[in-house]
mmCIF file of C-alpha atoms and ligand atoms in Angstrom:
data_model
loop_
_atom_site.group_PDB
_atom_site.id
_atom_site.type_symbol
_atom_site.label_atom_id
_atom_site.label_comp_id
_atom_site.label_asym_id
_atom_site.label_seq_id
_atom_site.Cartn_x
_atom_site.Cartn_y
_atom_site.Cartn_z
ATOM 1 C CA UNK A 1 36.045 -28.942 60.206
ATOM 2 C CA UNK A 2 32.732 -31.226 61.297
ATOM 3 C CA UNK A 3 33.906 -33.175 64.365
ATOM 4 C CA UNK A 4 37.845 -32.495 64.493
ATOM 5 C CA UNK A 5 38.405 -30.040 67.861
ATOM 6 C CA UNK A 6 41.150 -27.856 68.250
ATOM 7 C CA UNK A 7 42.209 -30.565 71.339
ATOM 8 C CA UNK A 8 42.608 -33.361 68.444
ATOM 9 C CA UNK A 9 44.420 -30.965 66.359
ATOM 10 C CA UNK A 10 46.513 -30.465 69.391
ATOM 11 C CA UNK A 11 47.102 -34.328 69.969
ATOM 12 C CA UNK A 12 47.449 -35.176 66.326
ATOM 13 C CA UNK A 13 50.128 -32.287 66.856
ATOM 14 C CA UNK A 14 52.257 -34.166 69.637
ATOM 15 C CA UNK A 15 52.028 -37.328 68.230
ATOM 16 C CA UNK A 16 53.689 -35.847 65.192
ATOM 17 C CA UNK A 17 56.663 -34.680 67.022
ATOM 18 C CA UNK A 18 56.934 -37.482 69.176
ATOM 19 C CA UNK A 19 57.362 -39.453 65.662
ATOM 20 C CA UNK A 20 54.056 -41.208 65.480
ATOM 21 C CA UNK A 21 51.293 -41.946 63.375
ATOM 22 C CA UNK A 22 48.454 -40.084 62.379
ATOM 23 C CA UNK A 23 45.548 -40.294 60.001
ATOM 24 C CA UNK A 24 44.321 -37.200 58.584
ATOM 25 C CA UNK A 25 41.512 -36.197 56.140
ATOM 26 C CA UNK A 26 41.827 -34.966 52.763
ATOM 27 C CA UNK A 27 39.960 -33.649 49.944
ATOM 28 C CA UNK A 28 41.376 -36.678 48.118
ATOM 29 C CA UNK A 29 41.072 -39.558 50.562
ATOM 30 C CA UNK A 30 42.621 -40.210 54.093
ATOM 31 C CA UNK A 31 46.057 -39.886 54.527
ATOM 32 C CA UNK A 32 48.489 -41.556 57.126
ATOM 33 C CA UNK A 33 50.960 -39.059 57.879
ATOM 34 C CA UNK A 34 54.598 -38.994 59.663
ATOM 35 C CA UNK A 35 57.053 -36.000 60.369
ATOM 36 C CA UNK A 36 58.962 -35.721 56.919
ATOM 37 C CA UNK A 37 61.962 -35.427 58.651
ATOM 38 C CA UNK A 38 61.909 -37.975 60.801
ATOM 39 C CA UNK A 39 63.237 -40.970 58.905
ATOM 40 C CA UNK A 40 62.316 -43.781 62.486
ATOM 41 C CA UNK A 41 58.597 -42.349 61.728
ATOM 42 C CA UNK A 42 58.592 -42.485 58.106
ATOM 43 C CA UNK A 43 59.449 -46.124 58.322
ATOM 44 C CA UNK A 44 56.510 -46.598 60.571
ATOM 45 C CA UNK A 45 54.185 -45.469 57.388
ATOM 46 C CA UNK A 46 55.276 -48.840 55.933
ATOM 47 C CA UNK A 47 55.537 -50.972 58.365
ATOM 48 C CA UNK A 48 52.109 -50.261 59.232
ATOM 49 C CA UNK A 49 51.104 -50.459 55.543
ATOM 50 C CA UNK A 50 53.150 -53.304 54.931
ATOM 51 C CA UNK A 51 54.580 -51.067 51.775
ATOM 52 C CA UNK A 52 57.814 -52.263 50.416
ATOM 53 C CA UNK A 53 60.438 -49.555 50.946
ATOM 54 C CA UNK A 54 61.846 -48.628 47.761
ATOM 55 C CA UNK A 55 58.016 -46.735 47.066
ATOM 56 C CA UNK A 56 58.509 -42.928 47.463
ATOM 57 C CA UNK A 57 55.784 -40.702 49.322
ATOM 58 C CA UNK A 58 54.382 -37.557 49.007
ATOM 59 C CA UNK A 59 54.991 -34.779 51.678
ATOM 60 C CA UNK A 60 52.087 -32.762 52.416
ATOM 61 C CA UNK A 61 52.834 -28.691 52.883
ATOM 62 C CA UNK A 62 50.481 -26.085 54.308
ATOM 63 C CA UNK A 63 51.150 -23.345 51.483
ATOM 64 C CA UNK A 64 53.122 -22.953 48.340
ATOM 65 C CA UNK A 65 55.709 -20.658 50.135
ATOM 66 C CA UNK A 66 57.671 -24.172 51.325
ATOM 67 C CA UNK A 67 58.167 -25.363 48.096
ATOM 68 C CA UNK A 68 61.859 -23.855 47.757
ATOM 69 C CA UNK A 69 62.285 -25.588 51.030
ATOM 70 C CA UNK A 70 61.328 -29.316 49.763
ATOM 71 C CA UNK A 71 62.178 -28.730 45.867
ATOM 72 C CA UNK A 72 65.532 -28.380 44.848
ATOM 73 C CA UNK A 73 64.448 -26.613 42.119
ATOM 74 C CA UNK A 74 61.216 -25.041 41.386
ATOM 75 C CA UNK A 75 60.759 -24.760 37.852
ATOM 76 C CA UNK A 76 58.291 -21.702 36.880
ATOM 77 C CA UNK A 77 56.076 -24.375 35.340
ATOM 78 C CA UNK A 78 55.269 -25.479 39.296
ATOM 79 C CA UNK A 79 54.963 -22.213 40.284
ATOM 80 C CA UNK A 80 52.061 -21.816 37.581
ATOM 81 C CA UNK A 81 50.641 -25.001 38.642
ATOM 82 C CA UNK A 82 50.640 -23.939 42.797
ATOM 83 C CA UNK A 83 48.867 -20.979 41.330
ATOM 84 C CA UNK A 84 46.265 -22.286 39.734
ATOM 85 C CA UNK A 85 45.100 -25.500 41.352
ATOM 86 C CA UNK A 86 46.602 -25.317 45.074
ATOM 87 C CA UNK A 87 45.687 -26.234 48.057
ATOM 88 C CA UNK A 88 43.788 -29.527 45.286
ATOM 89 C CA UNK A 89 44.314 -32.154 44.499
ATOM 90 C CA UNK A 90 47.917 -32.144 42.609
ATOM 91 C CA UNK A 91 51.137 -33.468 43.311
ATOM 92 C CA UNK A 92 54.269 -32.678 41.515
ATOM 93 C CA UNK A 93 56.895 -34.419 41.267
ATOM 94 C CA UNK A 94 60.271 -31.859 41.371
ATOM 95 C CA UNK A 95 64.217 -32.400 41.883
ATOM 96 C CA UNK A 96 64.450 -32.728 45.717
ATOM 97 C CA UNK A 97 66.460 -30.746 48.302
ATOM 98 C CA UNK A 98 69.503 -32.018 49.514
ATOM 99 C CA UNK A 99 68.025 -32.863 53.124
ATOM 100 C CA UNK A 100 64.858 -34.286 52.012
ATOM 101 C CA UNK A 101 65.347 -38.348 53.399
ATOM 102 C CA UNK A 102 65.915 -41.194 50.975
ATOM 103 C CA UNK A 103 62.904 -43.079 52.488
ATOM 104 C CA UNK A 104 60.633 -40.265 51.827
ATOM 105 C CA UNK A 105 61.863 -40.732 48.201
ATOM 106 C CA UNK A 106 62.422 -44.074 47.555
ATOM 107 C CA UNK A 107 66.145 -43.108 46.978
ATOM 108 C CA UNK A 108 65.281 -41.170 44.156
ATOM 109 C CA UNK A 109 66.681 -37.352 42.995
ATOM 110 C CA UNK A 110 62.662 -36.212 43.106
ATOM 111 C CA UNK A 111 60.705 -35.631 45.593
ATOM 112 C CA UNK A 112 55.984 -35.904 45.300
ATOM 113 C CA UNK A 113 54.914 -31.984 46.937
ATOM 114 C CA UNK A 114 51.455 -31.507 47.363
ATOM 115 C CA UNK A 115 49.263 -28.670 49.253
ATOM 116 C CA UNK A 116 45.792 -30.335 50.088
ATOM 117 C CA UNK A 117 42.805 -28.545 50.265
ATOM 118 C CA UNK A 118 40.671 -30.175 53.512
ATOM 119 C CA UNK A 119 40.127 -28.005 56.570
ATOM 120 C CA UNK A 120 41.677 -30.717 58.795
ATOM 121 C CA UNK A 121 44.542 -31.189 57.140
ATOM 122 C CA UNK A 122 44.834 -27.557 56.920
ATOM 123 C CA UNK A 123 44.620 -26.911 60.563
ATOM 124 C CA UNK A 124 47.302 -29.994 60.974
ATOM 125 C CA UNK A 125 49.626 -28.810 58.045
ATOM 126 C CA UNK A 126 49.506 -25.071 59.627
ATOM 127 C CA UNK A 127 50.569 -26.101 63.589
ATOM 128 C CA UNK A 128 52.861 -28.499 62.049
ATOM 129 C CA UNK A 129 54.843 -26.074 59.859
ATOM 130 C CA UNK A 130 56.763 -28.529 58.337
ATOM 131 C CA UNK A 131 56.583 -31.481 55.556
ATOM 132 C CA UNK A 132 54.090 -34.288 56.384
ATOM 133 C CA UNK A 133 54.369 -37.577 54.746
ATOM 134 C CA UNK A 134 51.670 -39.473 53.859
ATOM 135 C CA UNK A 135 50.699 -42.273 51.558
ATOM 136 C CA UNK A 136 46.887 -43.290 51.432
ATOM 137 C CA UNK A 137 45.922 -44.868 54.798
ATOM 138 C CA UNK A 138 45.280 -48.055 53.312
ATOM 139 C CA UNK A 139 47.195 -51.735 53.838
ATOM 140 C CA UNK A 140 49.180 -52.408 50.807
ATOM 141 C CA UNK A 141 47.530 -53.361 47.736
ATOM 142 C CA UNK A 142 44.143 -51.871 49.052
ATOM 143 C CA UNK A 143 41.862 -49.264 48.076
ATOM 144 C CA UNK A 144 42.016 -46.216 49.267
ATOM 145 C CA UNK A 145 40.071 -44.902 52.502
ATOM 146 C CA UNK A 146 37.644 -42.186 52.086
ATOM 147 C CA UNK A 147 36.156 -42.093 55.350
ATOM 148 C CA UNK A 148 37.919 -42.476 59.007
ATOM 149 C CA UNK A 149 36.032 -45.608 59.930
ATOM 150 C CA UNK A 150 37.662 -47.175 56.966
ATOM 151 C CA UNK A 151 41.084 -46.102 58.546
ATOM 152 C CA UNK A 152 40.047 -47.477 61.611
ATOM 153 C CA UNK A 153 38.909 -50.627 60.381
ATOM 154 C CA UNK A 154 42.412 -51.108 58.475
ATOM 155 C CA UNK A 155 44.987 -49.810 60.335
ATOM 156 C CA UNK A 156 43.409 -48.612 63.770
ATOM 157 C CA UNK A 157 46.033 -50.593 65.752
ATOM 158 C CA UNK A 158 49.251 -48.766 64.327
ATOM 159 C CA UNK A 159 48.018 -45.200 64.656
ATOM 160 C CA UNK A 160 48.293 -42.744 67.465
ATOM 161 C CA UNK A 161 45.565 -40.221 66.454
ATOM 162 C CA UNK A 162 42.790 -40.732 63.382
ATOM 163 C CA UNK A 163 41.134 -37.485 62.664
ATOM 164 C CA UNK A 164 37.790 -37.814 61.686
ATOM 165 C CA UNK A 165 36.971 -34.781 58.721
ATOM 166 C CA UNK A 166 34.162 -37.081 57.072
ATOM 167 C CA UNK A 167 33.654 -38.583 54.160
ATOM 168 C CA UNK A 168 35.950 -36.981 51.395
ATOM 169 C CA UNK A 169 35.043 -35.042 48.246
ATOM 170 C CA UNK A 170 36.927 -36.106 45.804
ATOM 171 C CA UNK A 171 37.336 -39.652 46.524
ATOM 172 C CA UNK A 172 40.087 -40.565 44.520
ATOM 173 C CA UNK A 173 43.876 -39.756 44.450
ATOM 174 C CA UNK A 174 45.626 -36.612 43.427
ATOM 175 C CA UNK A 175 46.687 -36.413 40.170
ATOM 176 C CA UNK A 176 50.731 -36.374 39.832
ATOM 177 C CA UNK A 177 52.191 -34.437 37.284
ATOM 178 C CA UNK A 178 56.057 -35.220 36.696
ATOM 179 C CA UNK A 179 57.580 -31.654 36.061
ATOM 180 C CA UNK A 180 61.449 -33.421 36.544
ATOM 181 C CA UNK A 181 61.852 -34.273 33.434
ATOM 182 C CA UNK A 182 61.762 -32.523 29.738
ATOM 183 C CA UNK A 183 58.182 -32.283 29.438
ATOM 184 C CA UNK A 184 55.295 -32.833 32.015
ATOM 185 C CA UNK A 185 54.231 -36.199 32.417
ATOM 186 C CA UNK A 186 50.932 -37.309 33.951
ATOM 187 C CA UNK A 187 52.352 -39.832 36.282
ATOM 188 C CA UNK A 188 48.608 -41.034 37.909
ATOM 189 C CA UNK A 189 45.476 -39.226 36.216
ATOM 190 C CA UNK A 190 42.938 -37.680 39.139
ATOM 191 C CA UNK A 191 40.244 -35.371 39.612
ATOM 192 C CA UNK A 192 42.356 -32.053 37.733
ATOM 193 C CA UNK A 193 43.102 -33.655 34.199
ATOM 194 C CA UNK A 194 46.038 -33.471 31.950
ATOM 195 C CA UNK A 195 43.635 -30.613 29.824
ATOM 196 C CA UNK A 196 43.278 -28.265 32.355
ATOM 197 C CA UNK A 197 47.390 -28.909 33.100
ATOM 198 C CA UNK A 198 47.781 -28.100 29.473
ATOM 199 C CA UNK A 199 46.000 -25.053 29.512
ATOM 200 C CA UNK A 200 47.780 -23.714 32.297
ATOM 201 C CA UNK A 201 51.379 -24.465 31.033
ATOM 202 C CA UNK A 202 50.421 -24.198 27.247
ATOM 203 C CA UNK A 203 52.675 -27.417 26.599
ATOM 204 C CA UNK A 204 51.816 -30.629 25.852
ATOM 205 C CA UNK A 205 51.410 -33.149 28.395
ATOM 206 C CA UNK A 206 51.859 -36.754 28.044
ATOM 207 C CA UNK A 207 49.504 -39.498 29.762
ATOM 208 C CA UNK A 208 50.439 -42.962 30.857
ATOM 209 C CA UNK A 209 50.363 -45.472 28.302
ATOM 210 C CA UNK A 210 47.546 -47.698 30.299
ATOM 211 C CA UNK A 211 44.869 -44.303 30.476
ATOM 212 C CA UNK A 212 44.995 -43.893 26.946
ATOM 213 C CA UNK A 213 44.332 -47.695 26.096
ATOM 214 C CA UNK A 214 41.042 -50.055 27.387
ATOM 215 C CA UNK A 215 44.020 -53.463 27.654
ATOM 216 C CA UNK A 216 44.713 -53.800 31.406
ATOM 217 C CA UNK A 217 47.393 -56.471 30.584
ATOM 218 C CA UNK A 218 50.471 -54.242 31.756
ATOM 219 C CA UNK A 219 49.540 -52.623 34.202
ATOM 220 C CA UNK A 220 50.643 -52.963 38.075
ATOM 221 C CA UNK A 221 47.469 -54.228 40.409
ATOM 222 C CA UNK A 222 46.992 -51.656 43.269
ATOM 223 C CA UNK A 223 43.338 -50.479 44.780
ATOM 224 C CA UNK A 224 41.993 -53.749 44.368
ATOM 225 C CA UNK A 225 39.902 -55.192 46.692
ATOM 226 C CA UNK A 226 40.178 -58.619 47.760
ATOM 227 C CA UNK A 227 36.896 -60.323 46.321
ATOM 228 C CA UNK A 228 38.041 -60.097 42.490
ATOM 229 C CA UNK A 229 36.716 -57.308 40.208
ATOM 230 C CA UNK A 230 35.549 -58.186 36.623
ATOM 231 C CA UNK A 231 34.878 -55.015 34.008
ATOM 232 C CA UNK A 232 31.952 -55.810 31.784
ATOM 233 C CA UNK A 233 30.751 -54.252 28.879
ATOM 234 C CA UNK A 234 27.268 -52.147 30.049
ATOM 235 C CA UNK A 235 25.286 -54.363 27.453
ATOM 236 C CA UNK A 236 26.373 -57.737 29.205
ATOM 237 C CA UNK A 237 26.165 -56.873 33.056
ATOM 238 C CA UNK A 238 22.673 -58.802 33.393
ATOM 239 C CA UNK A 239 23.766 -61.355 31.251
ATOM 240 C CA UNK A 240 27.027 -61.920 32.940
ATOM 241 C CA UNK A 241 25.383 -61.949 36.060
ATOM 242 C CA UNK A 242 23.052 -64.371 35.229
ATOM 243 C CA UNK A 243 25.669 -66.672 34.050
ATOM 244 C CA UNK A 244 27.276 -66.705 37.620
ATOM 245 C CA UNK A 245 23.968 -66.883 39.234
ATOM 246 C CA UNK A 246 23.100 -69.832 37.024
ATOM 247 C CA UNK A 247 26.215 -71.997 38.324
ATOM 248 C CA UNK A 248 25.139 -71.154 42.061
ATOM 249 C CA UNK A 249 27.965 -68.080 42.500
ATOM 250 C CA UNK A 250 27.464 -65.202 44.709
ATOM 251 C CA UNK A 251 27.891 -62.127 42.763
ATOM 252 C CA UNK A 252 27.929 -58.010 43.559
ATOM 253 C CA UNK A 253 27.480 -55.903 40.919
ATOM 254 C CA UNK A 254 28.507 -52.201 40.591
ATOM 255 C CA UNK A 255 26.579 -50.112 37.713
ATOM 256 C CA UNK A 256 25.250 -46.865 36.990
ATOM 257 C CA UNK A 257 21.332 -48.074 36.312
ATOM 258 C CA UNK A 258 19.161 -49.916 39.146
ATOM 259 C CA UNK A 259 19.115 -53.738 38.597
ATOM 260 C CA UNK A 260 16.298 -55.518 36.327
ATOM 261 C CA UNK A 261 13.335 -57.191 38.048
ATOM 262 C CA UNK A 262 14.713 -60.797 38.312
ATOM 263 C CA UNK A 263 17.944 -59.147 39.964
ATOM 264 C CA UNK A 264 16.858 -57.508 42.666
ATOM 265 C CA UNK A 265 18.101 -59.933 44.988
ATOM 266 C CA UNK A 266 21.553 -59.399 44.128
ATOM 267 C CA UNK A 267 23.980 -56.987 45.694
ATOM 268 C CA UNK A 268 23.649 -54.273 43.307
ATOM 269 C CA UNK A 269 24.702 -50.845 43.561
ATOM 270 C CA UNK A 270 23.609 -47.975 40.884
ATOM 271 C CA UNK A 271 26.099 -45.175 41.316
ATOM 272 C CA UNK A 272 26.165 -42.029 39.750
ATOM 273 C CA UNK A 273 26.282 -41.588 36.162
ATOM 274 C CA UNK A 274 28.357 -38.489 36.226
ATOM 275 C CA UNK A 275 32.130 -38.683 36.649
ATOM 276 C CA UNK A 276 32.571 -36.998 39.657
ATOM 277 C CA UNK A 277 29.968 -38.050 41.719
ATOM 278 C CA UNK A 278 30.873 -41.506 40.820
ATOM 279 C CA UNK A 279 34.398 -41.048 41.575
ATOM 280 C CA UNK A 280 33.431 -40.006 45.058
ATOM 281 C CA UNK A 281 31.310 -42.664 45.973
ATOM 282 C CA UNK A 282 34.200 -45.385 43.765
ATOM 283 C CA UNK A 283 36.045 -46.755 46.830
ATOM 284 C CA UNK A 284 33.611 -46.704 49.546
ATOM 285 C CA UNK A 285 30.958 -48.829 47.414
ATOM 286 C CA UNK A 286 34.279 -51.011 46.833
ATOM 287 C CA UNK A 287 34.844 -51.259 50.154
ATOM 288 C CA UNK A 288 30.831 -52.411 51.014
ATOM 289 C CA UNK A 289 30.713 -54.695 48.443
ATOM 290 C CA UNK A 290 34.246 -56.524 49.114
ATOM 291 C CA UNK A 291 33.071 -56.682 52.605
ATOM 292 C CA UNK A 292 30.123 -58.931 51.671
ATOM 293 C CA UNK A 293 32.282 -62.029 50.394
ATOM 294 C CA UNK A 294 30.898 -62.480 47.085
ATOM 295 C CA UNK A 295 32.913 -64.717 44.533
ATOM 296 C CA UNK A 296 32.992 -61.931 42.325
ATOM 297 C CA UNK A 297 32.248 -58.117 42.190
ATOM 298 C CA UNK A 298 30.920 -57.236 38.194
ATOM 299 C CA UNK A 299 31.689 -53.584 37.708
ATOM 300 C CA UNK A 300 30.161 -51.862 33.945
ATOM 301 C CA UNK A 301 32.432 -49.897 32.202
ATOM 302 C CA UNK A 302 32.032 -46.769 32.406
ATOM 303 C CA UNK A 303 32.176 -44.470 28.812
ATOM 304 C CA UNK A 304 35.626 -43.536 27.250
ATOM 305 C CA UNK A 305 36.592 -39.675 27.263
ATOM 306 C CA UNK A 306 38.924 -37.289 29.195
ATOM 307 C CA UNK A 307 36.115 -37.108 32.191
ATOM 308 C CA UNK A 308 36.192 -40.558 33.093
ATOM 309 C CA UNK A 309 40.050 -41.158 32.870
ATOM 310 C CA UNK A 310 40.838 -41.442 36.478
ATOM 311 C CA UNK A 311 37.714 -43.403 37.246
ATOM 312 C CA UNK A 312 38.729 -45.687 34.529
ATOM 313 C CA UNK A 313 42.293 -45.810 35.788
ATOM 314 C CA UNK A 314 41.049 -46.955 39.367
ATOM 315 C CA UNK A 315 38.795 -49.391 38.069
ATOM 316 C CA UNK A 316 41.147 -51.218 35.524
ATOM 317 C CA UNK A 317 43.426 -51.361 38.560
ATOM 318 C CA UNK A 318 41.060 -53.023 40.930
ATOM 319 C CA UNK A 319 39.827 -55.435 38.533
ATOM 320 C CA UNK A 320 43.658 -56.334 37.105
ATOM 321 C CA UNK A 321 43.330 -58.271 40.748
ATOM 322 C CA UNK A 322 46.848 -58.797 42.065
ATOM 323 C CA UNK A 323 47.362 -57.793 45.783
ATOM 324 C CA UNK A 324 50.136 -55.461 45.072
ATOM 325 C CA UNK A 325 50.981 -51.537 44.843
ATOM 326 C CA UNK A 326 50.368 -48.680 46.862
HETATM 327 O O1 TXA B 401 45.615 -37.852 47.028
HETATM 328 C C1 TXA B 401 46.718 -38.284 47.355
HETATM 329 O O2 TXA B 401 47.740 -38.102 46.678
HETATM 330 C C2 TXA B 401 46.801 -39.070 48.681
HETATM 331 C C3 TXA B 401 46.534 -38.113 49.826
HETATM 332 C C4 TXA B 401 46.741 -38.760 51.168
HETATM 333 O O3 TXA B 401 47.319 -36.973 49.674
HETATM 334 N N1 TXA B 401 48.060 -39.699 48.801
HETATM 335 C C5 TXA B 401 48.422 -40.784 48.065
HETATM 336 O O4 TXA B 401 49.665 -41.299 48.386
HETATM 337 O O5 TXA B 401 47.714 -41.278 47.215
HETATM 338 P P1 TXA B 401 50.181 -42.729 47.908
HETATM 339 O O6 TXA B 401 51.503 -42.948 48.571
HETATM 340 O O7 TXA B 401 49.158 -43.757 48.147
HETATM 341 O O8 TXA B 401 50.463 -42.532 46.408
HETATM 342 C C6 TXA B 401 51.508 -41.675 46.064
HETATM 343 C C7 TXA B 401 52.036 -42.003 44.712
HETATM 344 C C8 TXA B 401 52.726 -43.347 44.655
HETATM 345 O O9 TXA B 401 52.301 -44.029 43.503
HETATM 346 C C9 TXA B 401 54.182 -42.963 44.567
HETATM 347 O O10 TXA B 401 54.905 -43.905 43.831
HETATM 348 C C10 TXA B 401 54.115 -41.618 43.869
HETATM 349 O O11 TXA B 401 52.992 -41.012 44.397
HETATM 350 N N2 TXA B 401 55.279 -40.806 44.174
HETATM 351 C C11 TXA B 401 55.589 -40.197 45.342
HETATM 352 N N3 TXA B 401 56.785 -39.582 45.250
HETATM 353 C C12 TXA B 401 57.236 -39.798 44.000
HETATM 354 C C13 TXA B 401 58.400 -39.450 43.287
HETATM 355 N N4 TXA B 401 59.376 -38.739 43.846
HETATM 356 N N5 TXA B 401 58.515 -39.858 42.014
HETATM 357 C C14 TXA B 401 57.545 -40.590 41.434
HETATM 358 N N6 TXA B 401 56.411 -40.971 42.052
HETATM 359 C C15 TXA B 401 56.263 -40.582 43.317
HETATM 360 MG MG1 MG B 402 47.913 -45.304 47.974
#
């Protein structure tokens, strides 16, 4: 559990029941959690994230065996899925129970169930015993935090406890799989892909119209950083950088190749040119490079193909620019 005692555990605990805050690693990225069934603390999620309040959020369970107790239904597709891929990185989406609150749901009939697969959260989940919501422990509109300090850097002030678990694994959301509806939807591609759904549930699965498609003109603006993000073809990066260097512009640039000799002076940051590493490195190297105040942070596509969907996804996010999302 690296630095996270059994005392934190213990005060992360209390501060649960007494209806406050607290941060908590996952395999995905850092949570900020509130009792479930405390509707006075889940409104305390978004005031601290400034998150409108008509945006559901996903309760967090220890095991599988609570699922009857959150879902209204649980349809055997779920059951497969819990099987298979939990505690991971997965929600589902499912028909709620009658008690679970409308600000935990966003007023909706469904409710986002997810078992995550981090010691600490574990450890938290299991002396809980109950549902613990939490949306990414970020300020509205921001990206994701995948390591406490980012937490505390962001949202120190509003929370009781922030357990440190390290930086984490994945890096990037959980995949959420609609099963409410007549055929499983992919509702935010993640680390599990809509493939591996499919060959668990031997049914199609449909995608989101913006990860099939390169055109970021539809989509909502959330992760983004606040320095603005520009995609560029692989080809162009120098080229494009040169152009803002040329007008007297400070520029970062994100790629998966070390910069050319003449560029060495810029911010530039070669990560990993494999889809997972990459995705865990994403938001932190986001993060650094937003924090330098640069005009502009140039990010090279990365390739097309199933591996690099949710990668892609985050990145056509950040760089659509708008302040707004989860
Ligand atoms: O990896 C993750 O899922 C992280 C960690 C902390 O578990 N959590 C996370 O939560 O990313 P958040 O709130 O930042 O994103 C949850 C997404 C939102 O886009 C929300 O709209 C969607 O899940 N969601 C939650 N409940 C839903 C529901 N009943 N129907 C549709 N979408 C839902
Ligand atoms: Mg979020």
């Amino acid at each position: 559990m690296q630095q996270v005692t059994p005392e934190q555990i213990a005060a992360a605990l209390a501060a649960l029941r007494r209806g406050e805050l607290v941060a908590f690693p996952t395999e995905t990225v850092y949570g900020l959690g509130a009792d479930a069934s405390n509707e006075a603390a889940v409104r305390r999620i978004f005031a601290a994230k400034g998150r409108p309040a008509d945006h559901p959020v996903i309760v967090h369970l220890p095991h599988a065996g609570l699922l009857e107790q959150w879902a209204g239904h649980v349809p055997e597709a779920a059951w497969r899925l819990a099987e298979r891929f939990w505690p991971g990185p997965l929600t589902m989406i499912l028909p709620r129970a009658a008690h679970v609150l409308d600000v935990v749901t966003g007023g909706q009939s469904t409710v986002g169930l997810r078992v995550p697969d981090h010691p600490v959260a574990q450890a938290l989940l299991h002396a809980f015993g109950g549902g613990i919501a939490a949306p990414s422990a970020n300020r509205f509109g921001r990206v994701s935090p995948t390591r406490a300090e980012h937490v505390r850097a962001e949202l120190g002030d509003a929370v009781a406890v922030i357990l440190d678990g390290g930086p984490c694994r994945v890096g990037l959301e959980s995949t959420i799989v609609d099963l409410s509806g007549p055929q499983p939807a992919i509702l935010r591609p993640g680390h599990i892909s809509a493939r591996q759904i499919e060959e668990v549930l031997g049914v199609p699965v449909s995608m989101p119209a913006h990860s099939r498609t390169r055109a970021p003109g539809t989509l909502p603006g959330h992760y983004a950083p606040v320095t603005a993000v520009e995609l560029v073809a692989d080809a162009d990066l120098e080229a494009r950088a040169r152009a803002w260097l040329d007008q007297g512009r400070r520029v970062a640039v994100m790629a998966r190749r070390p910069p050319p000799a003449d560029l060495q002076h810029v911010p530039w940051r070669a990560l990993p040119d494999d889809p997972v590493a990459y995705g865990h490195a994403l938001y932190a190297t986001l993060r650094e490079l937003d924090s330098l105040r640069v005009e502009r942070i140039l990010v090279a596509r990365v390739p097309e193909g199933e591996a690099w969907t949710a990668v892609r996804d985050r990145l056509t996010r950040a760089a659509h620019g708008a302040a707004q999302g989860v």
